[in-house]
PDB file of C-alpha atoms and ligand atoms in Angstrom:
ATOM      1  CA  MET A  89       4.819  30.828  79.968  1.00 72.00           C
ATOM      2  CA  PRO A  90       6.171  34.427  79.961  1.00 81.00           C
ATOM      3  CA  LYS A  91       5.807  36.217  76.642  1.00 85.00           C
ATOM      4  CA  PRO A  92       9.024  37.048  74.773  1.00 88.00           C
ATOM      5  CA  PRO A  93      10.008  40.720  74.500  1.00 92.00           C
ATOM      6  CA  ILE A  94       8.688  42.525  71.434  1.00 96.00           C
ATOM      7  CA  ASN A  95      11.201  42.901  68.634  1.00 97.00           C
ATOM      8  CA  PRO A  96      10.807  46.396  67.114  1.00 96.00           C
ATOM      9  CA  ARG A  97      12.722  45.294  64.029  1.00 97.00           C
ATOM     10  CA  LYS A  98      10.355  42.433  63.258  1.00 98.00           C
ATOM     11  CA  ILE A  99       7.333  42.694  60.955  1.00 98.00           C
ATOM     12  CA  VAL A 100       4.819  39.929  60.407  1.00 98.00           C
ATOM     13  CA  VAL A 101       2.680  40.181  57.279  1.00 98.00           C
ATOM     14  CA  PHE A 102      -0.493  38.072  57.231  1.00 98.00           C
ATOM     15  CA  SER A 103      -1.897  37.942  53.708  1.00 98.00           C
ATOM     16  CA  GLY A 104      -4.968  36.677  51.910  1.00 98.00           C
ATOM     17  CA  ALA A 105      -6.443  36.542  48.428  1.00 97.00           C
ATOM     18  CA  GLY A 106      -7.068  40.313  48.236  1.00 97.00           C
ATOM     19  CA  LEU A 107      -3.319  40.919  48.000  1.00 98.00           C
ATOM     20  CA  SER A 108      -3.122  38.914  44.776  1.00 98.00           C
ATOM     21  CA  ALA A 109      -6.388  40.316  43.357  1.00 97.00           C
ATOM     22  CA  PRO A 110      -4.625  43.278  41.676  1.00 98.00           C
ATOM     23  CA  SER A 111      -2.418  40.669  39.941  1.00 98.00           C
ATOM     24  CA  GLY A 112      -5.575  39.238  38.362  1.00 96.00           C
ATOM     25  CA  ILE A 113      -6.056  36.250  40.667  1.00 96.00           C
ATOM     26  CA  ALA A 114      -9.611  35.689  41.831  1.00 93.00           C
ATOM     27  CA  THR A 115     -10.466  35.933  45.535  1.00 95.00           C
ATOM     28  CA  PHE A 116     -12.714  33.317  47.151  1.00 93.00           C
ATOM     29  CA  ARG A 117     -15.627  35.352  48.468  1.00 93.00           C
ATOM     30  CA  GLY A 118     -17.454  38.476  47.343  1.00 85.00           C
ATOM     31  CA  ASN A 119     -18.169  39.522  43.762  1.00 81.00           C
ATOM     32  CA  ASN A 120     -16.733  37.043  41.260  1.00 86.00           C
ATOM     33  CA  GLY A 121     -15.206  35.016  44.098  1.00 94.00           C
ATOM     34  CA  LEU A 122     -14.257  31.412  43.307  1.00 93.00           C
ATOM     35  CA  TRP A 123     -16.712  30.048  45.880  1.00 93.00           C
ATOM     36  CA  GLY A 124     -19.519  31.792  43.954  1.00 92.00           C
ATOM     37  CA  GLN A 125     -18.506  29.929  40.796  1.00 92.00           C
ATOM     38  CA  TYR A 126     -17.703  26.511  42.260  1.00 93.00           C
ATOM     39  CA  ARG A 127     -19.140  24.539  45.156  1.00 94.00           C
ATOM     40  CA  LEU A 128     -16.155  24.148  47.397  1.00 93.00           C
ATOM     41  CA  GLU A 129     -17.464  20.666  48.353  1.00 95.00           C
ATOM     42  CA  ASP A 130     -16.950  19.666  44.686  1.00 95.00           C
ATOM     43  CA  VAL A 131     -13.348  20.759  44.338  1.00 97.00           C
ATOM     44  CA  ALA A 132     -11.678  21.442  47.684  1.00 97.00           C
ATOM     45  CA  THR A 133     -12.434  18.543  50.028  1.00 97.00           C
ATOM     46  CA  PRO A 134     -10.968  15.060  50.543  1.00 97.00           C
ATOM     47  CA  GLU A 135     -14.428  13.686  49.623  1.00 97.00           C
ATOM     48  CA  ALA A 136     -14.291  15.436  46.239  1.00 98.00           C
ATOM     49  CA  TRP A 137     -10.828  13.963  45.660  1.00 97.00           C
ATOM     50  CA  SER A 138     -12.123  10.443  46.308  1.00 96.00           C
ATOM     51  CA  LYS A 139     -15.263  10.885  44.203  1.00 97.00           C
ATOM     52  CA  GLN A 140     -14.054  12.953  41.260  1.00 96.00           C
ATOM     53  CA  PRO A 141     -10.277  13.441  41.295  1.00 95.00           C
ATOM     54  CA  GLN A 142     -10.232  14.571  37.671  1.00 95.00           C
ATOM     55  CA  VAL A 143     -12.535  17.504  38.457  1.00 96.00           C
ATOM     56  CA  VAL A 144     -10.378  18.451  41.435  1.00 97.00           C
ATOM     57  CA  LEU A 145      -7.181  18.320  39.369  1.00 96.00           C
ATOM     58  CA  GLU A 146      -8.752  20.421  36.633  1.00 96.00           C
ATOM     59  CA  PHE A 147      -9.793  23.058  39.173  1.00 97.00           C
ATOM     60  CA  TYR A 148      -6.229  23.320  40.528  1.00 97.00           C
ATOM     61  CA  ASN A 149      -4.659  23.088  37.060  1.00 96.00           C
ATOM     62  CA  GLU A 150      -6.666  26.158  36.127  1.00 95.00           C
ATOM     63  CA  ARG A 151      -5.493  27.983  39.269  1.00 96.00           C
ATOM     64  CA  ARG A 152      -1.882  26.967  38.529  1.00 96.00           C
ATOM     65  CA  THR A 153      -2.041  28.325  34.984  1.00 95.00           C
ATOM     66  CA  GLN A 154      -3.630  31.555  36.173  1.00 95.00           C
ATOM     67  CA  VAL A 155      -0.854  32.112  38.722  1.00 97.00           C
ATOM     68  CA  ALA A 156       1.889  31.235  36.240  1.00 96.00           C
ATOM     69  CA  ASN A 157       0.566  33.960  33.949  1.00 96.00           C
ATOM     70  CA  ALA A 158       0.287  36.545  36.745  1.00 98.00           C
ATOM     71  CA  GLN A 159       2.937  38.874  38.107  1.00 98.00           C
ATOM     72  CA  PRO A 160       3.510  40.127  41.662  1.00 98.00           C
ATOM     73  CA  ASN A 161       2.006  43.597  42.146  1.00 98.00           C
ATOM     74  CA  ALA A 162       3.260  46.697  43.931  1.00 98.00           C
ATOM     75  CA  GLY A 163       1.858  45.367  47.221  1.00 98.00           C
ATOM     76  CA  HIS A 164       3.935  42.166  47.065  1.00 98.00           C
ATOM     77  CA  ARG A 165       7.004  44.172  46.033  1.00 98.00           C
ATOM     78  CA  ALA A 166       6.612  46.708  48.840  1.00 98.00           C
ATOM     79  CA  ILE A 167       6.368  43.865  51.371  1.00 98.00           C
ATOM     80  CA  ALA A 168       9.549  42.281  49.969  1.00 98.00           C
ATOM     81  CA  ASN A 169      11.305  45.635  50.135  1.00 98.00           C
ATOM     82  CA  LEU A 170      10.705  45.862  53.886  1.00 98.00           C
ATOM     83  CA  GLU A 171      13.495  43.296  54.221  1.00 98.00           C
ATOM     84  CA  SER A 172      15.995  46.087  53.499  1.00 97.00           C
ATOM     85  CA  ARG A 173      15.490  47.333  57.064  1.00 97.00           C
ATOM     86  CA  PHE A 174      13.373  44.823  58.956  1.00 98.00           C
ATOM     87  CA  GLU A 175      13.248  41.169  59.787  1.00 98.00           C
ATOM     88  CA  VAL A 176      10.102  40.174  57.871  1.00 98.00           C
ATOM     89  CA  VAL A 177       8.064  37.006  58.117  1.00 98.00           C
ATOM     90  CA  VAL A 178       5.208  36.573  55.673  1.00 98.00           C
ATOM     91  CA  ILE A 179       2.422  34.281  56.824  1.00 98.00           C
ATOM     92  CA  THR A 180       0.115  33.683  53.909  1.00 98.00           C
ATOM     93  CA  GLN A 181      -3.142  31.892  53.286  1.00 98.00           C
ATOM     94  CA  ASN A 182      -2.442  32.246  49.572  1.00 98.00           C
ATOM     95  CA  VAL A 183      -1.403  29.231  47.557  1.00 98.00           C
ATOM     96  CA  ASP A 184       0.277  31.292  44.841  1.00 98.00           C
ATOM     97  CA  ASP A 185       4.008  32.095  44.825  1.00 98.00           C
ATOM     98  CA  LEU A 186       3.760  35.829  44.227  1.00 98.00           C
ATOM     99  CA  HIS A 187       5.389  36.764  47.559  1.00 98.00           C
ATOM    100  CA  GLU A 188       8.397  34.628  46.666  1.00 98.00           C
ATOM    101  CA  ARG A 189       8.555  35.985  43.112  1.00 98.00           C
ATOM    102  CA  ALA A 190       8.459  39.542  44.481  1.00 98.00           C
ATOM    103  CA  GLY A 191      11.553  38.729  46.558  1.00 98.00           C
ATOM    104  CA  SER A 192      10.247  37.851  50.036  1.00 98.00           C
ATOM    105  CA  THR A 193      12.639  35.323  51.521  1.00 98.00           C
ATOM    106  CA  HIS A 194      10.719  34.037  54.545  1.00 98.00           C
ATOM    107  CA  VAL A 195       7.225  32.933  53.523  1.00 98.00           C
ATOM    108  CA  ILE A 196       5.107  30.534  55.573  1.00 98.00           C
ATOM    109  CA  HIS A 197       2.203  28.981  53.658  1.00 98.00           C
ATOM    110  CA  LEU A 198      -0.742  27.984  55.841  1.00 98.00           C
ATOM    111  CA  HIS A 199      -2.978  26.559  53.105  1.00 98.00           C
ATOM    112  CA  GLY A 200      -0.398  24.909  50.870  1.00 98.00           C
ATOM    113  CA  GLU A 201       1.249  25.791  47.573  1.00 98.00           C
ATOM    114  CA  LEU A 202      -0.058  25.405  44.024  1.00 97.00           C
ATOM    115  CA  ARG A 203       3.365  24.709  42.585  1.00 96.00           C
ATOM    116  CA  LYS A 204       3.805  21.666  44.782  1.00 96.00           C
ATOM    117  CA  ALA A 205       2.290  18.185  44.671  1.00 95.00           C
ATOM    118  CA  ARG A 206       2.557  15.445  47.216  1.00 93.00           C
ATOM    119  CA  SER A 207       2.253  11.722  47.469  1.00 92.00           C
ATOM    120  CA  THR A 208      -1.074  10.207  48.461  1.00 92.00           C
ATOM    121  CA  VAL A 209       0.880   7.351  50.038  1.00 89.00           C
ATOM    122  CA  ASP A 210       3.390   9.329  52.118  1.00 90.00           C
ATOM    123  CA  SER A 211       2.513  12.964  52.793  1.00 90.00           C
ATOM    124  CA  ALA A 212       6.167  13.745  53.582  1.00 91.00           C
ATOM    125  CA  LEU A 213       6.983  13.299  49.881  1.00 92.00           C
ATOM    126  CA  VAL A 214       6.421  16.756  48.381  1.00 94.00           C
ATOM    127  CA  TYR A 215       7.513  17.686  44.857  1.00 93.00           C
ATOM    128  CA  ASP A 216       7.901  21.017  43.099  1.00 94.00           C
ATOM    129  CA  ILE A 217       5.929  20.726  39.859  1.00 92.00           C
ATOM    130  CA  GLY A 218       5.903  24.378  38.809  1.00 91.00           C
ATOM    131  CA  ALA A 219       3.074  25.338  36.478  1.00 90.00           C
ATOM    132  CA  ALA A 220       2.745  21.918  34.881  1.00 90.00           C
ATOM    133  CA  PRO A 221      -0.775  20.468  34.854  1.00 92.00           C
ATOM    134  CA  MET A 222      -1.423  17.451  37.067  1.00 92.00           C
ATOM    135  CA  GLN A 223      -3.070  14.318  35.707  1.00 89.00           C
ATOM    136  CA  ILE A 224      -4.540  11.134  37.063  1.00 90.00           C
ATOM    137  CA  GLY A 225      -1.703   8.673  36.625  1.00 84.00           C
ATOM    138  CA  ASP A 226       0.996  11.127  37.767  1.00 77.00           C
ATOM    139  CA  VAL A 227       2.996   8.894  40.051  1.00 78.00           C
ATOM    140  CA  ARG A 228       6.415   9.002  41.678  1.00 75.00           C
ATOM    141  CA  ALA A 229       8.378   5.843  42.457  1.00 66.00           C
ATOM    142  CA  ALA A 230       7.544   5.471  46.140  1.00 70.00           C
ATOM    143  CA  GLY A 231       4.771   7.985  46.236  1.00 66.00           C
ATOM    144  CA  GLY A 232       1.894   6.611  44.197  1.00 85.00           C
ATOM    145  CA  GLN A 233      -0.628   9.060  42.719  1.00 90.00           C
ATOM    146  CA  LEU A 234       0.202  12.706  43.389  1.00 92.00           C
ATOM    147  CA  ARG A 235      -2.347  15.175  44.750  1.00 95.00           C
ATOM    148  CA  PRO A 236      -2.218  18.978  45.006  1.00 97.00           C
ATOM    149  CA  HIS A 237      -0.220  20.191  48.036  1.00 97.00           C
ATOM    150  CA  ILE A 238      -3.233  22.207  49.175  1.00 98.00           C
ATOM    151  CA  VAL A 239      -5.139  22.221  52.445  1.00 98.00           C
ATOM    152  CA  TRP A 240      -8.671  21.120  51.669  1.00 98.00           C
ATOM    153  CA  PHE A 241     -11.646  21.813  53.882  1.00 96.00           C
ATOM    154  CA  GLY A 242     -11.583  19.402  56.788  1.00 95.00           C
ATOM    155  CA  GLU A 243      -7.798  18.986  56.575  1.00 97.00           C
ATOM    156  CA  GLU A 244      -5.230  20.313  58.975  1.00 96.00           C
ATOM    157  CA  ILE A 245      -3.675  23.698  58.322  1.00 97.00           C
ATOM    158  CA  MET A 246       0.084  23.676  57.615  1.00 97.00           C
ATOM    159  CA  ASN A 247       2.767  25.402  59.711  1.00 98.00           C
ATOM    160  CA  TYR A 248       0.329  26.753  62.310  1.00 97.00           C
ATOM    161  CA  HIS A 249       2.732  26.578  65.253  1.00 97.00           C
ATOM    162  CA  ALA A 250       5.628  28.136  63.363  1.00 97.00           C
ATOM    163  CA  ALA A 251       3.366  31.002  62.250  1.00 98.00           C
ATOM    164  CA  ARG A 252       2.006  31.590  65.741  1.00 97.00           C
ATOM    165  CA  ALA A 253       5.495  31.608  67.219  1.00 96.00           C
ATOM    166  CA  HIS A 254       6.495  34.363  64.807  1.00 97.00           C
ATOM    167  CA  ILE A 255       3.642  36.711  65.565  1.00 97.00           C
ATOM    168  CA  VAL A 256       4.126  36.797  69.335  1.00 97.00           C
ATOM    169  CA  ASP A 257       7.220  39.000  69.273  1.00 97.00           C
ATOM    170  CA  ALA A 258       6.498  41.068  66.151  1.00 98.00           C
ATOM    171  CA  GLY A 259       6.726  44.827  66.656  1.00 97.00           C
ATOM    172  CA  ARG A 260       4.457  45.436  63.672  1.00 98.00           C
ATOM    173  CA  VAL A 261       1.758  43.314  62.080  1.00 98.00           C
ATOM    174  CA  LEU A 262       0.302  43.981  58.640  1.00 98.00           C
ATOM    175  CA  VAL A 263      -2.836  42.083  57.655  1.00 97.00           C
ATOM    176  CA  VAL A 264      -3.805  42.412  54.012  1.00 98.00           C
ATOM    177  CA  GLY A 265      -6.627  41.251  51.755  1.00 97.00           C
ATOM    178  CA  THR A 266      -8.336  38.645  53.889  1.00 96.00           C
ATOM    179  CA  SER A 267     -11.925  38.269  55.022  1.00 94.00           C
ATOM    180  CA  LEU A 268     -10.611  36.548  58.201  1.00 94.00           C
ATOM    181  CA  THR A 269     -13.386  33.981  57.949  1.00 93.00           C
ATOM    182  CA  VAL A 270     -11.285  30.821  57.789  1.00 93.00           C
ATOM    183  CA  TYR A 271     -10.024  29.307  61.036  1.00 94.00           C
ATOM    184  CA  PRO A 272      -7.647  28.379  62.520  1.00 94.00           C
ATOM    185  CA  ALA A 273      -5.617  30.640  60.176  1.00 94.00           C
ATOM    186  CA  ALA A 274      -7.382  33.852  61.221  1.00 94.00           C
ATOM    187  CA  GLY A 275      -7.014  32.906  64.905  1.00 95.00           C
ATOM    188  CA  ILE A 276      -3.241  33.386  64.659  1.00 96.00           C
ATOM    189  CA  LEU A 277      -3.833  37.134  64.826  1.00 96.00           C
ATOM    190  CA  ARG A 278      -5.090  36.825  68.395  1.00 95.00           C
ATOM    191  CA  HIS A 279      -1.469  36.206  69.337  1.00 95.00           C
ATOM    192  CA  ALA A 280      -0.290  39.610  68.113  1.00 96.00           C
ATOM    193  CA  ARG A 281       0.820  41.750  71.032  1.00 95.00           C
ATOM    194  CA  ASN A 282      -1.110  44.722  72.398  1.00 94.00           C
ATOM    195  CA  ALA A 283       1.966  46.900  72.111  1.00 95.00           C
ATOM    196  CA  ALA A 284       2.607  46.013  68.456  1.00 97.00           C
ATOM    197  CA  GLU A 285       1.573  48.427  65.715  1.00 98.00           C
ATOM    198  CA  LYS A 286      -1.201  46.603  63.871  1.00 97.00           C
ATOM    199  CA  VAL A 287      -2.669  47.594  60.523  1.00 97.00           C
ATOM    200  CA  ILE A 288      -5.192  45.930  58.242  1.00 97.00           C
ATOM    201  CA  VAL A 289      -5.329  46.845  54.544  1.00 97.00           C
ATOM    202  CA  ASP A 290      -8.476  45.865  52.659  1.00 97.00           C
ATOM    203  CA  LEU A 291     -10.781  47.198  49.950  1.00 95.00           C
ATOM    204  CA  ASP A 292     -13.705  46.599  52.221  1.00 91.00           C
ATOM    205  CA  VAL A 293     -14.156  46.663  55.977  1.00 78.00           C
ATOM    206  CA  PRO A 294     -13.663  43.039  56.917  1.00 71.00           C
ATOM    207  CA  LYS A 295     -13.861  41.645  60.423  1.00 78.00           C
ATOM    208  CA  ARG A 296     -11.299  43.730  62.234  1.00 81.00           C
ATOM    209  CA  PRO A 297      -9.362  42.057  65.025  1.00 85.00           C
ATOM    210  CA  PHE A 298      -8.925  44.032  68.227  1.00 86.00           C
ATOM    211  CA  GLY A 299      -6.304  46.779  68.104  1.00 94.00           C
ATOM    212  CA  PHE A 300      -5.965  46.909  64.309  1.00 95.00           C
ATOM    213  CA  ARG A 301      -6.116  50.209  62.428  1.00 95.00           C
ATOM    214  CA  LEU A 302      -7.853  49.930  59.030  1.00 95.00           C
ATOM    215  CA  MET A 303      -6.315  51.438  55.904  1.00 96.00           C
ATOM    216  CA  LYS A 304      -9.059  51.064  53.340  1.00 96.00           C
ATOM    217  CA  GLY A 305      -8.067  50.679  49.706  1.00 97.00           C
ATOM    218  CA  SER A 306      -6.481  48.366  47.209  1.00 98.00           C
ATOM    219  CA  ALA A 307      -3.428  46.448  48.406  1.00 98.00           C
ATOM    220  CA  ASP A 308      -1.270  47.552  45.465  1.00 98.00           C
ATOM    221  CA  SER A 309      -1.782  51.233  46.190  1.00 98.00           C
ATOM    222  CA  VAL A 310      -2.062  51.292  49.994  1.00 98.00           C
ATOM    223  CA  ILE A 311       0.765  48.952  51.026  1.00 98.00           C
ATOM    224  CA  PRO A 312       3.528  50.983  49.315  1.00 98.00           C
ATOM    225  CA  ILE A 313       2.357  54.066  51.245  1.00 98.00           C
ATOM    226  CA  LEU A 314       2.382  52.218  54.558  1.00 98.00           C
ATOM    227  CA  THR A 315       5.721  50.506  53.989  1.00 98.00           C
ATOM    228  CA  ALA A 316       7.376  53.777  52.887  1.00 98.00           C
ATOM    229  CA  ALA A 317       6.364  55.267  56.254  1.00 97.00           C
ATOM    230  CA  TRP A 318       7.617  52.206  58.127  1.00 97.00           C
ATOM    231  CA  LEU A 319      10.950  52.254  56.293  1.00 97.00           C
ATOM    232  CA  LYS A 320      11.347  55.944  57.108  1.00 95.00           C
ATOM    233  CA  ASP A 321      10.983  55.430  60.826  1.00 87.00           C
ATOM    234  CA  SER A 322      12.584  51.986  61.014  1.00 82.00           C
ATOM    235  CA  PRO A 323      14.755  51.399  64.098  1.00 80.00           C
ATOM    236  CA  ASN A 324      18.039  51.954  62.224  1.00 69.00           C
ATOM    237  CA  SER A 325      16.932  54.492  59.610  1.00 62.00           C
ATOM    238  CA  HIS A 326      18.703  57.390  61.347  1.00 53.00           C
ATOM    239  CA  GLN A 327      22.064  55.688  61.543  1.00 51.00           C
ATOM    240  CA  PRO A 328      24.791  57.016  59.229  1.00 46.00           C
TER     241      PRO A 328
HETATM  242  P1  OAD B 770     -11.493  35.973  50.727  1.00 95.67           P
HETATM  243  O1  OAD B 770     -11.910  35.856  49.313  1.00 95.67           O
HETATM  244  O2  OAD B 770     -12.339  35.355  51.763  1.00 95.67           O
HETATM  245  O3  OAD B 770     -11.329  37.512  51.117  1.00 95.67           O
HETATM  246  C1  OAD B 770     -10.625  38.405  50.296  1.00 95.67           C
HETATM  247  C2  OAD B 770     -10.486  39.726  51.012  1.00 95.67           C
HETATM  248  O4  OAD B 770      -9.694  40.570  50.190  1.00 95.67           O
HETATM  249  C3  OAD B 770     -11.807  40.473  51.272  1.00 95.67           C
HETATM  250  O5  OAD B 770     -11.796  41.019  52.586  1.00 95.67           O
HETATM  251  C4  OAD B 770     -11.790  41.574  50.207  1.00 95.67           C
HETATM  252  O6  OAD B 770     -12.463  42.768  50.647  1.00 95.67           O
HETATM  253  C5  OAD B 770     -10.290  41.838  50.078  1.00 95.67           C
HETATM  254  N1  OAD B 770      -9.862  42.420  48.791  1.00 95.67           N
HETATM  255  C6  OAD B 770     -10.312  42.136  47.537  1.00 95.67           C
HETATM  256  N2  OAD B 770      -9.635  42.832  46.621  1.00 95.67           N
HETATM  257  C7  OAD B 770      -8.700  43.556  47.304  1.00 95.67           C
HETATM  258  C8  OAD B 770      -7.688  44.470  46.920  1.00 95.67           C
HETATM  259  N3  OAD B 770      -7.474  44.799  45.623  1.00 95.67           N
HETATM  260  N4  OAD B 770      -6.942  45.041  47.893  1.00 95.67           N
HETATM  261  C9  OAD B 770      -7.147  44.730  49.199  1.00 95.67           C
HETATM  262  N5  OAD B 770      -8.086  43.881  49.617  1.00 95.67           N
HETATM  263  C10 OAD B 770      -8.852  43.300  48.687  1.00 95.67           C
HETATM  264  O7  OAD B 770      -9.985  35.429  50.781  1.00 95.67           O
HETATM  265  P2  OAD B 770      -9.161  34.895  52.041  1.00 95.67           P
HETATM  266  O8  OAD B 770      -9.507  35.627  53.271  1.00 95.67           O
HETATM  267  O9  OAD B 770      -7.733  34.864  51.626  1.00 95.67           O
HETATM  268  O10 OAD B 770      -8.631  28.539  51.789  1.00 95.67           O
HETATM  269  O11 OAD B 770      -9.700  33.420  52.142  1.00 95.67           O
HETATM  270  C11 OAD B 770      -9.239  32.592  53.164  1.00 95.67           C
HETATM  271  C12 OAD B 770      -9.239  31.158  52.697  1.00 95.67           C
HETATM  272  O12 OAD B 770     -10.552  30.817  52.223  1.00 95.67           O
HETATM  273  C13 OAD B 770      -8.342  30.871  51.516  1.00 95.67           C
HETATM  274  O13 OAD B 770      -6.984  30.664  51.886  1.00 95.67           O
HETATM  275  C14 OAD B 770      -8.952  29.640  50.931  1.00 95.67           C
HETATM  276  C15 OAD B 770     -10.424  30.022  51.017  1.00 95.67           C
HETATM  277  O14 OAD B 770     -11.320  28.980  51.084  1.00 95.67           O
HETATM  278  C16 OAD B 770      -8.407  27.343  51.280  1.00 95.67           C
HETATM  279  O15 OAD B 770      -8.490  27.095  50.091  1.00 95.67           O
HETATM  280  C17 OAD B 770      -8.062  26.313  52.312  1.00 95.67           C
END
């Protein structure tokens, strides 16, 4: 199939836990990462849910409280601000809602959302539960016991095709705060176009996909610098 033309006004942001780290939310890997404190098999798999649902709910209740008490940082806000001059699609692996709270209007969650729960009987029944803790015995009329609306290891990623379709015509791609170790999410970046401007912002030097320029530093300080430059030379910035 022929590739669509690149849209110079379109930016795709692909974010991971490092973007929310300056807001006080733990990343998964590295120093103090969640997967150093918990065995992911114990809290983030369908097997864990069948064996010890209470432990799983407690793990996500803790995450939900942490996010509810956190605020979007300057990185989230700078990304939202790009919408003043660009068509912006945020593809995130994060399960927090800090992009939305910063003002981004088009956010695609690949790994689910903490503030949602869904039926264990019919996965199409998804409910917004906000920051409220989940309990065993939380049921909805037709839905039976609710579970976190989170992609566990071994489960299928959400919204993969929609995300991939968005990256193929993006004129600019910003990857931020992800170790790019979890597939198929990270594989979406292979569909970014050669001619697109591609930047990765990270504290460290993670795996760098082909054609990406690295801006090393913390998301909350580096992204505002990058987005200010992009806004300055946006396609319509010289119009009266
Ligand atoms: P990781 O914890 O694997 O990686 C976090 C990345 O953020 C690393 O590359 C860090 O160097 C970088 N980082 C940390 N602090 C930063 C900061 N202040 N500014 C910029 N970068 C910073 O997190 P993810 O790549 O998001 O999946 O993890 C991917 C998936 O693995 C998650 O969505 C989750 C996890 O298991 C599920 O739960 C399904």
